[in-house]
Coordinates of C-alpha atoms in Angstrom, one line a residue:
Chain Q
M357 CA 28.4 19.7 -18.9
Q358 CA 32.1 20.2 -19.3
T359 CA 34.0 20.2 -16.1
F360 CA 37.7 20.1 -15.2
R361 CA 37.3 16.8 -13.6
R362 CA 38.0 13.9 -16.0
M363 CA 34.9 11.9 -16.8
P364 CA 34.4 8.8 -14.6
A365 CA 35.0 5.5 -16.4
I366 CA 32.0 3.9 -14.8
E367 CA 29.0 5.6 -13.2
L368 CA 26.1 3.9 -11.6
H369 CA 23.1 5.8 -10.2
G370 CA 20.5 4.1 -8.2
V371 CA 20.7 0.8 -10.2
T372 CA 18.3 -1.8 -9.2
K373 CA 17.9 -5.2 -10.9
R374 CA 15.1 -7.6 -9.9
Y375 CA 14.6 -11.0 -11.4
G376 CA 11.0 -11.8 -10.6
D377 CA 10.9 -11.3 -6.8
V378 CA 14.7 -11.6 -6.3
T379 CA 16.5 -8.4 -6.0
A380 CA 20.0 -8.9 -7.4
L381 CA 21.0 -5.2 -7.1
H382 CA 19.5 -2.7 -4.8
D383 CA 19.8 1.0 -5.5
L384 CA 23.5 0.7 -6.3
D385 CA 25.6 3.9 -6.7
L386 CA 29.2 3.4 -8.0
E387 CA 31.8 5.5 -9.5
V388 CA 35.1 4.4 -10.9
K389 CA 37.5 7.2 -11.8
D390 CA 39.3 7.4 -15.0
G391 CA 42.7 5.7 -14.8
E392 CA 42.3 3.9 -11.5
I393 CA 42.3 0.2 -10.7
Y394 CA 39.0 -0.6 -8.9
G395 CA 38.6 -3.9 -7.2
F396 CA 35.0 -5.0 -7.0
L397 CA 34.8 -7.4 -4.1
G398 CA 32.1 -9.6 -2.6
P399 CA 31.0 -13.2 -2.0
N400 CA 29.6 -15.2 -4.9
G401 CA 26.0 -14.2 -5.5
A402 CA 26.5 -10.7 -4.2
G403 CA 25.6 -9.1 -7.6
K404 CA 29.0 -8.5 -9.0
S405 CA 28.3 -10.3 -12.3
T406 CA 24.9 -8.7 -12.7
T407 CA 26.5 -5.3 -12.3
I408 CA 29.1 -6.1 -15.0
D409 CA 26.2 -7.5 -17.2
I410 CA 24.5 -4.2 -16.9
L411 CA 27.6 -2.3 -17.9
L412 CA 27.8 -4.6 -21.0
D413 CA 24.1 -4.4 -21.8
F414 CA 23.7 -8.1 -21.4
V415 CA 21.1 -7.3 -18.8
R416 CA 18.9 -4.2 -18.4
P417 CA 18.3 -2.6 -15.1
T418 CA 14.9 -2.5 -13.6
S419 CA 15.6 1.1 -12.7
G420 CA 18.6 3.5 -12.3
E421 CA 21.2 4.6 -14.8
A422 CA 24.5 3.2 -15.9
D423 CA 27.1 5.1 -17.8
V424 CA 30.4 3.8 -19.2
L425 CA 33.2 6.2 -20.6
G426 CA 30.4 8.9 -20.4
M427 CA 28.0 7.0 -22.6
D428 CA 24.7 5.3 -21.7
A429 CA 25.3 1.6 -21.2
Q430 CA 22.1 0.7 -23.0
A431 CA 21.8 3.2 -25.8
D432 CA 25.5 3.5 -26.7
S433 CA 26.4 -0.1 -25.9
Q434 CA 28.2 -0.7 -29.3
A435 CA 30.3 2.5 -29.1
I436 CA 31.2 1.5 -25.5
R437 CA 32.3 -2.0 -26.5
R438 CA 34.5 -0.5 -29.1
R439 CA 36.6 1.0 -26.4
I440 CA 36.6 -1.5 -23.7
G441 CA 38.1 -5.0 -23.2
V442 CA 36.1 -7.6 -21.4
L443 CA 37.0 -10.9 -19.7
P444 CA 33.5 -12.3 -19.0
E445 CA 32.7 -14.7 -16.2
G446 CA 31.2 -18.1 -17.1
F447 CA 32.2 -17.7 -20.7
H448 CA 32.8 -20.5 -23.1
V449 CA 35.4 -20.6 -25.9
Y450 CA 34.4 -21.7 -29.4
D451 CA 35.6 -25.3 -29.2
R452 CA 36.4 -25.8 -32.8
L453 CA 38.3 -22.5 -33.4
T454 CA 42.0 -22.0 -32.6
A455 CA 43.5 -19.4 -30.3
R456 CA 44.6 -17.5 -33.5
Q457 CA 41.0 -17.6 -35.0
H458 CA 39.6 -16.3 -31.7
L459 CA 42.0 -13.4 -31.6
T460 CA 41.5 -12.6 -35.4
F461 CA 37.8 -12.5 -34.9
A462 CA 38.3 -10.1 -32.0
I463 CA 40.8 -8.0 -33.9
Q464 CA 38.4 -7.8 -37.0
S465 CA 35.5 -7.0 -34.7
K466 CA 37.3 -4.1 -33.2
N467 CA 39.0 -2.9 -36.3
A468 CA 42.2 -3.2 -34.4
D469 CA 45.7 -4.2 -35.8
D470 CA 47.1 -6.3 -33.0
D471 CA 49.3 -9.3 -33.6
P472 CA 47.7 -12.4 -32.3
E473 CA 51.2 -13.9 -31.5
A474 CA 52.2 -11.0 -29.6
L475 CA 49.0 -11.1 -27.5
L476 CA 49.4 -14.7 -26.7
E477 CA 53.0 -14.2 -25.8
R478 CA 51.8 -11.6 -23.3
V479 CA 49.4 -13.9 -21.6
G480 CA 51.9 -16.8 -21.6
I481 CA 50.5 -19.2 -24.1
P482 CA 52.3 -18.4 -27.4
D483 CA 52.7 -22.2 -28.2
A484 CA 48.9 -22.8 -28.2
I485 CA 48.2 -20.4 -31.1
D486 CA 47.1 -23.0 -33.6
R487 CA 45.4 -25.4 -31.3
K488 CA 41.7 -25.7 -30.9
A489 CA 40.5 -23.8 -27.9
G490 CA 38.1 -26.6 -27.0
G491 CA 41.1 -28.7 -25.8
F492 CA 42.4 -25.9 -23.5
S493 CA 42.6 -26.3 -19.8
K494 CA 40.4 -23.8 -17.8
G495 CA 43.6 -21.8 -17.0
M496 CA 44.6 -21.6 -20.7
Q497 CA 41.0 -20.5 -21.7
Q498 CA 41.3 -17.8 -19.1
R499 CA 44.5 -16.6 -20.6
L500 CA 43.0 -16.6 -24.0
A501 CA 40.1 -14.6 -22.7
L502 CA 42.5 -12.1 -21.2
A503 CA 44.3 -11.9 -24.6
I504 CA 41.0 -11.1 -26.3
A505 CA 40.2 -8.5 -23.7
L506 CA 43.6 -6.8 -24.5
V507 CA 42.8 -6.4 -28.1
G508 CA 42.8 -2.8 -29.4
E509 CA 44.4 -1.1 -26.4
P510 CA 41.0 -0.6 -24.6
D511 CA 40.4 2.5 -22.4
L512 CA 38.7 0.4 -19.8
L513 CA 39.2 -3.2 -19.0
I514 CA 36.3 -5.0 -17.3
L515 CA 37.5 -8.3 -15.9
D516 CA 35.0 -10.5 -14.1
E517 CA 36.8 -12.9 -11.7
P518 CA 40.0 -12.9 -13.9
S519 CA 41.8 -15.4 -11.7
T520 CA 39.3 -18.2 -12.1
G521 CA 41.1 -21.4 -13.0
L522 CA 44.6 -19.8 -12.7
D523 CA 47.3 -21.3 -10.4
P524 CA 49.0 -18.8 -8.1
N525 CA 51.7 -18.2 -10.7
G526 CA 49.1 -17.5 -13.3
A527 CA 47.2 -15.2 -10.9
R528 CA 50.5 -13.2 -10.3
E529 CA 51.0 -12.8 -14.1
M530 CA 47.4 -11.7 -14.4
R531 CA 48.1 -9.0 -11.8
A532 CA 51.2 -7.9 -13.6
I533 CA 49.3 -7.4 -16.9
I534 CA 46.6 -5.4 -15.0
T535 CA 49.3 -3.1 -13.5
E536 CA 50.9 -2.7 -17.0
E537 CA 47.6 -1.8 -18.5
A538 CA 46.9 0.8 -15.8
D539 CA 50.5 2.2 -16.4
R540 CA 49.5 2.6 -20.1
G541 CA 46.5 4.7 -18.9
A542 CA 43.6 2.3 -19.0
T543 CA 41.1 2.1 -16.2
V544 CA 40.8 -1.4 -14.8
F545 CA 37.5 -2.7 -13.1
F546 CA 37.8 -6.2 -11.8
S547 CA 35.7 -8.3 -9.6
S548 CA 36.8 -11.0 -7.3
H549 CA 35.5 -12.9 -4.3
I550 CA 39.1 -13.2 -3.0
L551 CA 40.6 -10.2 -1.3
E552 CA 44.3 -11.0 -1.7
Q553 CA 43.9 -10.9 -5.5
V554 CA 42.8 -7.2 -5.3
E555 CA 44.8 -5.9 -2.5
A556 CA 48.1 -6.1 -4.3
V557 CA 47.0 -4.0 -7.2
C558 CA 44.0 -1.9 -6.5
D559 CA 43.7 1.7 -5.8
R560 CA 40.3 1.4 -4.5
V561 CA 38.0 -1.4 -3.3
G562 CA 34.2 -1.6 -3.2
I563 CA 32.6 -4.3 -1.3
L564 CA 29.3 -5.6 -2.5
K565 CA 27.0 -7.7 -0.3
A566 CA 23.5 -8.9 -1.2
G567 CA 23.2 -6.3 -4.0
E568 CA 24.3 -3.3 -2.0
L569 CA 27.7 -1.6 -1.7
V570 CA 28.6 -1.9 2.0
A571 CA 32.0 -0.4 2.0
E572 CA 34.1 1.6 -0.5
D573 CA 37.6 2.8 0.2
S574 CA 41.2 2.8 -0.7
I575 CA 43.2 -0.3 0.4
E576 CA 45.1 1.9 2.8
A577 CA 42.0 3.0 4.6
L578 CA 40.6 -0.5 4.8
R579 CA 43.9 -1.7 6.2
A580 CA 43.9 1.1 8.7
A581 CA 40.5 -0.1 9.8
A582 CA 41.9 -3.6 10.1
D583 CA 44.7 -2.4 12.3
T584 CA 42.4 -1.0 14.9
S585 CA 40.6 -4.2 15.1
T586 CA 41.8 -6.9 17.3
T587 CA 40.4 -10.4 18.1
L588 CA 40.7 -11.2 21.8
T589 CA 40.4 -14.8 22.9
V590 CA 39.7 -15.3 26.5
T591 CA 39.6 -18.7 28.2
L592 CA 37.5 -18.8 31.4
D593 CA 36.8 -21.5 34.0
A594 CA 33.2 -21.4 32.8
V595 CA 31.5 -19.1 30.3
T596 CA 28.3 -17.6 31.7
D597 CA 25.9 -15.5 29.9
A598 CA 26.6 -12.8 32.3
A599 CA 30.3 -12.8 31.3
A600 CA 29.5 -12.7 27.6
D601 CA 27.0 -9.9 28.1
A602 CA 29.5 -7.9 30.2
A603 CA 32.1 -8.2 27.4
R604 CA 29.4 -7.1 24.8
D605 CA 28.6 -4.0 26.9
V606 CA 32.3 -2.7 26.8
P607 CA 32.5 0.4 24.5
G608 CA 34.5 -0.5 21.4
V609 CA 33.5 -4.1 21.3
A610 CA 32.1 -5.1 17.8
E611 CA 31.3 -8.7 18.3
V612 CA 31.4 -11.4 21.0
S613 CA 31.0 -15.2 20.3
V614 CA 31.2 -18.1 22.6
D615 CA 33.3 -21.2 21.8
G616 CA 33.2 -23.9 24.5
D617 CA 34.9 -22.3 27.5
T618 CA 36.3 -19.4 25.5
L619 CA 35.0 -16.0 24.6
V620 CA 36.0 -14.6 21.2
V621 CA 35.8 -10.8 21.3
R622 CA 36.4 -8.6 18.3
A623 CA 37.1 -5.1 19.5
D624 CA 39.3 -2.0 19.1
S625 CA 42.8 -2.6 20.4
A626 CA 42.3 -0.1 23.2
A627 CA 39.4 -2.0 24.6
K628 CA 41.3 -5.1 25.5
T629 CA 41.9 -4.5 29.2
D630 CA 38.4 -3.1 29.7
V631 CA 37.0 -6.4 28.3
L632 CA 39.1 -8.5 30.7
D633 CA 38.2 -6.2 33.6
A634 CA 34.5 -6.5 32.8
V635 CA 34.6 -10.3 32.5
E636 CA 36.3 -10.8 35.8
A637 CA 33.9 -8.4 37.5
T638 CA 31.2 -10.9 36.8
G639 CA 33.0 -13.5 39.0
A640 CA 34.7 -15.4 36.2
D641 CA 38.2 -16.7 36.4
V642 CA 40.3 -15.8 33.4
R643 CA 42.6 -18.8 32.8
D644 CA 44.2 -17.5 29.6
F645 CA 43.9 -14.9 26.9
S646 CA 45.5 -14.1 23.6
T647 CA 45.1 -11.2 21.1
E648 CA 45.4 -11.3 17.4
Q649 CA 45.4 -8.3 15.0
A650 CA 42.8 -8.6 12.3
S651 CA 43.9 -9.0 8.7
L652 CA 42.5 -7.3 5.7
D653 CA 40.8 -10.6 5.1
D654 CA 39.0 -10.3 8.4
V655 CA 37.8 -6.9 7.6
F656 CA 36.5 -8.2 4.2
A657 CA 34.9 -11.2 6.1
A658 CA 33.3 -8.8 8.5
Y659 CA 31.7 -6.9 5.8
T660 CA 30.5 -9.8 3.8
E661 CA 29.6 -12.5 6.2
E662 CA 26.5 -12.6 8.5
V663 CA 27.4 -11.5 11.9
S664 CA 26.8 -14.1 14.5
A665 CA 26.8 -12.6 17.9
Chain P
M1071 CA 29.4 -4.3 -41.3
S1072 CA 30.2 -6.1 -38.1
W1073 CA 27.8 -9.1 -39.0
T1074 CA 30.2 -10.1 -41.6
A1075 CA 32.9 -10.9 -39.1
I1076 CA 30.4 -13.1 -37.2
A1077 CA 29.2 -14.7 -40.5
R1078 CA 32.8 -15.7 -41.3
K1079 CA 33.5 -16.9 -37.9
D1080 CA 30.4 -19.0 -37.9
F1081 CA 31.2 -20.5 -41.3
Q1082 CA 34.8 -21.3 -40.1
D1083 CA 33.4 -23.0 -37.0
A1084 CA 31.1 -25.1 -39.2
A1085 CA 33.6 -25.8 -41.7
R1086 CA 35.9 -27.3 -39.0
S1087 CA 33.1 -29.5 -37.8
R1088 CA 32.2 -32.8 -39.3
A1089 CA 28.6 -31.5 -39.8
L1090 CA 29.5 -29.5 -43.0
W1091 CA 31.3 -32.5 -44.6
G1092 CA 28.6 -34.9 -43.5
L1093 CA 25.9 -32.6 -44.9
T1094 CA 27.7 -32.1 -48.2
A1095 CA 28.2 -35.8 -48.5
L1096 CA 24.5 -36.3 -47.8
F1097 CA 23.4 -33.9 -50.5
V1098 CA 25.8 -35.3 -53.1
L1099 CA 24.6 -38.8 -52.4
F1100 CA 21.0 -37.6 -52.5
M1101 CA 21.1 -35.4 -55.6
A1102 CA 23.3 -37.6 -57.7
G1103 CA 21.5 -40.6 -56.4
M1104 CA 18.1 -39.2 -57.4
A1105 CA 19.5 -38.4 -60.9
W1106 CA 20.6 -42.0 -61.4
V1107 CA 17.3 -43.4 -59.9
F1108 CA 15.3 -41.3 -62.3
T1109 CA 17.1 -43.1 -65.2
L1110 CA 15.7 -46.4 -63.8
F1111 CA 12.2 -45.1 -64.2
R1112 CA 12.8 -44.5 -67.8
D1113 CA 14.3 -48.0 -68.3
S1114 CA 11.3 -49.6 -66.6
A1115 CA 8.8 -47.7 -68.7
G1116 CA 8.0 -51.0 -70.5
A1117 CA 6.8 -51.6 -74.0
G1118 CA 7.5 -49.1 -76.8
A1119 CA 10.3 -46.7 -77.3
P1120 CA 11.5 -45.3 -73.9
P1121 CA 10.6 -41.6 -73.5
E1122 CA 13.4 -39.0 -73.8
L1123 CA 15.5 -38.8 -70.7
E1124 CA 15.1 -35.1 -69.9
S1125 CA 16.7 -33.0 -67.1
V1126 CA 13.5 -31.0 -66.6
G1127 CA 11.7 -34.3 -65.8
L1128 CA 14.3 -34.9 -63.2
L1129 CA 13.8 -31.5 -61.6
F1130 CA 10.0 -32.2 -61.2
F1131 CA 11.0 -35.6 -59.7
L1132 CA 13.3 -33.9 -57.2
V1133 CA 10.7 -31.4 -55.8
S1134 CA 9.1 -33.6 -53.2
P1135 CA 12.3 -35.3 -51.8
V1136 CA 14.0 -31.9 -51.7
T1137 CA 11.2 -30.4 -49.7
L1138 CA 11.7 -33.3 -47.3
L1139 CA 15.4 -33.2 -46.8
I1140 CA 16.2 -29.4 -47.0
P1141 CA 13.8 -28.3 -44.3
I1142 CA 15.1 -31.0 -41.9
T1143 CA 18.8 -30.4 -42.5
G1144 CA 18.3 -26.5 -42.5
L1145 CA 16.6 -26.6 -39.1
V1146 CA 19.1 -29.1 -37.7
V1147 CA 22.0 -26.9 -38.8
A1148 CA 20.5 -23.6 -37.4
H1149 CA 18.2 -24.4 -34.6
K1150 CA 20.8 -23.8 -31.7
A1151 CA 22.6 -20.9 -33.5
I1152 CA 21.7 -18.4 -30.8
A1153 CA 20.2 -20.4 -27.9
G1154 CA 23.2 -22.7 -27.9
E1155 CA 25.7 -19.8 -27.6
I1156 CA 23.6 -18.4 -24.7
E1157 CA 23.5 -21.8 -23.1
S1158 CA 27.2 -22.5 -23.3
G1159 CA 28.3 -18.9 -22.6
S1160 CA 30.2 -18.2 -25.8
V1161 CA 27.7 -15.3 -26.5
K1162 CA 29.5 -13.5 -23.7
F1163 CA 32.5 -13.4 -26.0
L1164 CA 30.5 -12.5 -29.0
L1165 CA 28.6 -9.6 -27.4
S1166 CA 31.4 -8.2 -25.3
L1167 CA 33.0 -7.3 -28.7
P1168 CA 31.4 -4.5 -30.4
H1169 CA 28.6 -6.4 -32.1
T1170 CA 24.9 -5.6 -31.7
R1171 CA 22.4 -8.4 -31.2
R1172 CA 21.1 -7.6 -34.7
D1173 CA 24.7 -8.3 -36.0
A1174 CA 24.6 -11.5 -34.1
V1175 CA 21.2 -12.7 -35.8
V1176 CA 22.2 -11.5 -39.2
G1177 CA 25.7 -12.8 -39.1
K1178 CA 24.4 -16.2 -37.9
V1179 CA 21.7 -16.3 -40.7
A1180 CA 24.5 -15.5 -43.3
G1181 CA 27.1 -17.9 -41.9
R1182 CA 24.8 -20.8 -41.4
S1183 CA 22.9 -20.3 -44.7
A1184 CA 26.3 -20.2 -46.5
V1185 CA 27.1 -23.6 -44.9
M1186 CA 23.8 -25.1 -46.1
S1187 CA 23.9 -23.4 -49.5
A1188 CA 27.4 -24.8 -50.1
A1189 CA 26.3 -28.3 -49.3
V1190 CA 23.2 -28.1 -51.5
L1191 CA 25.2 -26.6 -54.4
V1192 CA 27.9 -29.2 -54.3
G1193 CA 25.1 -31.9 -54.4
L1194 CA 23.5 -30.2 -57.4
V1195 CA 26.7 -29.7 -59.3
V1196 CA 27.5 -33.5 -58.8
A1197 CA 24.0 -34.3 -60.0
A1198 CA 24.5 -32.1 -63.0
V1199 CA 27.6 -34.2 -64.0
V1200 CA 25.5 -37.4 -63.7
V1201 CA 22.8 -35.7 -65.9
L1202 CA 25.3 -34.5 -68.5
A1203 CA 26.8 -38.0 -68.6
T1204 CA 23.7 -40.1 -68.8
Y1205 CA 20.7 -38.0 -70.0
D1206 CA 19.5 -37.2 -73.5
S1207 CA 19.1 -33.5 -72.8
F1208 CA 20.2 -31.0 -70.3
D1209 CA 18.3 -27.7 -70.0
A1210 CA 20.8 -25.5 -68.3
T1211 CA 18.5 -22.6 -67.7
A1212 CA 15.9 -24.8 -65.9
Y1213 CA 18.6 -26.5 -63.9
V1214 CA 20.1 -23.2 -62.8
G1215 CA 16.7 -21.8 -62.0
F1216 CA 15.9 -24.9 -60.0
S1217 CA 19.3 -24.6 -58.1
V1218 CA 18.6 -20.9 -57.3
L1219 CA 15.2 -21.9 -55.8
A1220 CA 16.8 -24.9 -53.9
V1221 CA 19.5 -22.7 -52.4
L1222 CA 16.8 -20.1 -51.4
L1223 CA 14.9 -22.8 -49.7
A1224 CA 18.0 -24.0 -47.9
A1225 CA 18.8 -20.5 -46.8
L1226 CA 15.2 -19.9 -45.8
Y1227 CA 15.0 -22.9 -43.5
T1228 CA 18.4 -22.0 -42.0
A1229 CA 17.1 -18.5 -41.4
V1230 CA 14.0 -19.8 -39.8
G1231 CA 16.1 -22.0 -37.6
V1232 CA 18.3 -19.2 -36.5
G1233 CA 15.3 -17.0 -35.8
L1234 CA 13.6 -19.7 -33.7
S1235 CA 16.9 -20.2 -31.8
A1236 CA 16.7 -16.5 -30.9
F1237 CA 13.4 -16.9 -29.1
T1238 CA 14.9 -18.8 -26.1
K1239 CA 18.0 -19.1 -24.0
D1240 CA 17.5 -22.9 -23.6
G1241 CA 18.9 -25.2 -26.2
G1242 CA 16.3 -27.9 -25.6
R1243 CA 13.5 -25.4 -26.0
A1244 CA 15.1 -24.3 -29.2
T1245 CA 14.9 -27.9 -30.4
I1246 CA 11.2 -28.1 -29.5
L1247 CA 10.5 -24.9 -31.4
A1248 CA 12.2 -26.2 -34.5
I1249 CA 10.4 -29.5 -34.4
G1250 CA 7.1 -27.6 -33.8
F1251 CA 7.7 -25.5 -36.8
Y1252 CA 8.4 -28.5 -39.0
V1253 CA 5.3 -30.4 -37.7
V1254 CA 3.1 -27.4 -38.2
F1255 CA 4.3 -26.2 -41.6
D1256 CA 5.7 -29.3 -43.2
L1257 CA 3.5 -32.1 -41.9
V1258 CA 0.0 -31.0 -40.9
W1259 CA -0.5 -27.7 -42.8
G1260 CA -2.5 -29.4 -45.4
V1261 CA -5.4 -29.8 -42.9
V1262 CA -5.7 -26.0 -42.5
P1263 CA -7.2 -25.1 -45.8
M1264 CA -9.4 -28.2 -45.5
G1265 CA -10.5 -27.1 -42.1
V1266 CA -11.4 -23.6 -43.3
N1267 CA -13.2 -25.2 -46.2
Y1268 CA -15.1 -27.3 -43.8
L1269 CA -16.2 -24.4 -41.8
L1270 CA -17.3 -22.4 -44.8
N1271 CA -18.8 -25.2 -47.0
N1272 CA -19.3 -28.1 -44.7
S1273 CA -16.9 -30.2 -46.8
F1274 CA -13.2 -30.8 -46.4
V1275 CA -12.3 -30.8 -50.1
P1276 CA -13.6 -28.2 -52.4
S1277 CA -15.9 -29.4 -55.1
G1278 CA -14.7 -28.6 -58.6
A1279 CA -11.8 -26.2 -59.1
P1280 CA -10.4 -25.1 -55.7
P1281 CA -11.1 -21.4 -55.0
E1282 CA -8.3 -19.0 -55.0
W1283 CA -8.1 -18.5 -51.2
Y1284 CA -7.8 -22.2 -50.8
L1285 CA -4.8 -22.3 -53.3
L1286 CA -3.2 -19.3 -51.5
L1287 CA -3.6 -20.9 -48.1
N1288 CA -1.9 -24.1 -49.4
R1289 CA 1.0 -22.1 -50.5
V1290 CA 1.8 -20.5 -47.2
P1291 CA 4.3 -23.0 -45.8
P1292 CA 7.9 -22.5 -47.1
S1293 CA 8.1 -25.9 -48.8
S1294 CA 4.7 -25.3 -50.7
A1295 CA 6.0 -21.8 -51.8
F1296 CA 9.0 -23.5 -53.1
S1297 CA 7.0 -26.2 -54.9
S1298 CA 4.8 -23.5 -56.3
A1299 CA 7.7 -21.5 -57.6
V1300 CA 9.3 -24.6 -59.3
F1301 CA 6.0 -25.6 -61.0
G1302 CA 5.5 -21.9 -62.0
F1303 CA 8.9 -21.3 -63.5
L1304 CA 9.9 -24.7 -65.0
P1305 CA 8.6 -25.4 -68.5
G1306 CA 6.0 -28.1 -69.1
N1307 CA 3.2 -28.1 -66.6
S1308 CA 1.4 -31.5 -66.7
P1309 CA -2.5 -31.4 -66.9
A1310 CA -2.6 -33.1 -63.5
V1311 CA -1.0 -30.2 -61.7
A1312 CA -2.6 -27.5 -63.9
Q1313 CA -5.6 -27.6 -61.5
Y1314 CA -3.5 -26.5 -58.6
F1315 CA -1.4 -24.1 -60.8
P1316 CA -3.8 -22.5 -63.1
Q1317 CA -2.5 -20.2 -65.9
D1318 CA -4.5 -16.9 -65.4
V1319 CA -4.3 -16.2 -61.8
P1320 CA -4.4 -13.1 -59.5
F1321 CA -1.0 -11.8 -58.6
Y1322 CA -1.0 -13.4 -55.2
L1323 CA -1.0 -16.9 -56.8
S1324 CA 1.6 -16.1 -59.4
K1325 CA 5.1 -17.6 -59.4
W1326 CA 6.6 -14.4 -58.3
A1327 CA 4.3 -14.4 -55.3
A1328 CA 5.6 -17.7 -54.4
V1329 CA 9.2 -16.4 -54.5
A1330 CA 8.0 -13.4 -52.4
T1331 CA 6.5 -15.8 -49.9
M1332 CA 9.9 -17.6 -49.6
L1333 CA 11.6 -14.2 -49.1
L1334 CA 9.1 -13.2 -46.5
W1335 CA 9.8 -16.4 -44.5
F1336 CA 13.5 -15.7 -44.9
V1337 CA 13.1 -12.3 -43.3
V1338 CA 10.1 -12.5 -40.9
V1339 CA 11.2 -15.4 -38.6
P1340 CA 14.7 -14.0 -38.0
A1341 CA 13.1 -10.6 -37.4
L1342 CA 10.7 -12.0 -34.8
G1343 CA 13.6 -13.8 -33.2
Y1344 CA 15.6 -10.7 -33.1
W1345 CA 12.7 -8.8 -31.5
R1346 CA 12.7 -11.3 -28.8
F1347 CA 16.5 -11.6 -28.4
Q1348 CA 17.1 -7.8 -28.2
A1349 CA 14.8 -7.5 -25.2
A1350 CA 16.2 -10.5 -23.4
D1351 CA 18.4 -10.6 -20.3
L1352 CA 21.3 -12.9 -21.2

């Protein structure tokens, strides 16, 4: 049905993927809007690559539906792949083919008319054009793979862990190219297990954990959530269960852990004094305390790590 | 025609490896060497005038060594075509470009068959030079006909190797499949018609002229189909082989049926491999 809203670049509905009795993805819903840069975050093994493999029809979902650029990921896979650029994860170059031959193959495959030299110039390895890719460092292979993904001005770029093997400088150049592509009008969907790589460029972020989307929001909203979260470290004469329980019972406290004679409390900023009062009320003597604002990393960690109370 | 890009890339890849050059050298040494060895047989024929040295005789002489060398090299060249790409991860490049999995199988069959065919052809051309230089006669039609069948055999075994490699994601398992195919169809197939005859007639070898089903079963393996086609098309059947290649036969024992058997192998194994490959999670 034609609507005024532009068609989403990626749309997953209730996608589940099981390998034997292991569930890699559980009832995943995901929508990436046309033209946005979407960061797909999650620890290794969360199901990011499985999701991308389903978009590319490398893997078929056990149930659910996946659409890319308004086409069915399975039935219309070839048509989809004509219009997208992919940087796969865990890929391997053809050892005996040169960078130029790799790009020529991709250009022919997509009926594009790109210039291999210009593409390699863009990803920063123009001098390697006639060298066999088997001798490339991991970082150079990654740059070559990015150049291949850029062939044919794709409407959607799917980049799986694009910064793998890149030094900080290379990762920065990668982000610059992602921004350029988005400015051209392309949608960018890229996965990472490192937050700082996505926070600089992404419009929106989805956080995947154990095959489920546990958070999805703009970077600003996630940052706002981080700002209201504080880590309070309280050093006592002796930590008692009563003191820890009292802290845990204070409204606004998310998490309390014990480390020697200190209590580490994660809570809303406003709950700080209440926590100190509650702990002192149990008879404990507060020797020292400090507070620390949570970073975006802590928010990410809170979503993706097992909570240890 | 997206498979042509894959075929071209696969051929380039092989052309840059030592494998293609080694393979070509092997076939040159083998074919030209056989052409020369055949002259020695004539020279050692003993008393009386030595028989004419004919190129057709050489071709019959080549049949059994060719059916040894081509199947092995074809399977070696092709048996990791798909499984190896899945194992290494280069298939992720291949299939993130707009190629279907069928393009991948067809392109690999075309690319690797071209590699094998090129090596076999160069060998045959060099052997033809030896024949022209040292033999009394050169039957060009027969030689070209034999070459076409030999190239078909090379393409067939390459296609079988590619097809088998599409059955699995594991390179080691692909090797086992290729070895298994060779053992079953090139080494032990002979016992199959004998076994069937034993079940029917309580004897392993048919008494008298072998029945038609026995001959047909014998021709099922690709190499046997090749031999049957060579004996059927080349002039001058010797009486010894006439029993196995009778003149008035039903269509399914004709020389064209032997060619059709080869074409069937060329198509069926890659098709089965594709059928498994298209359903697989990579």
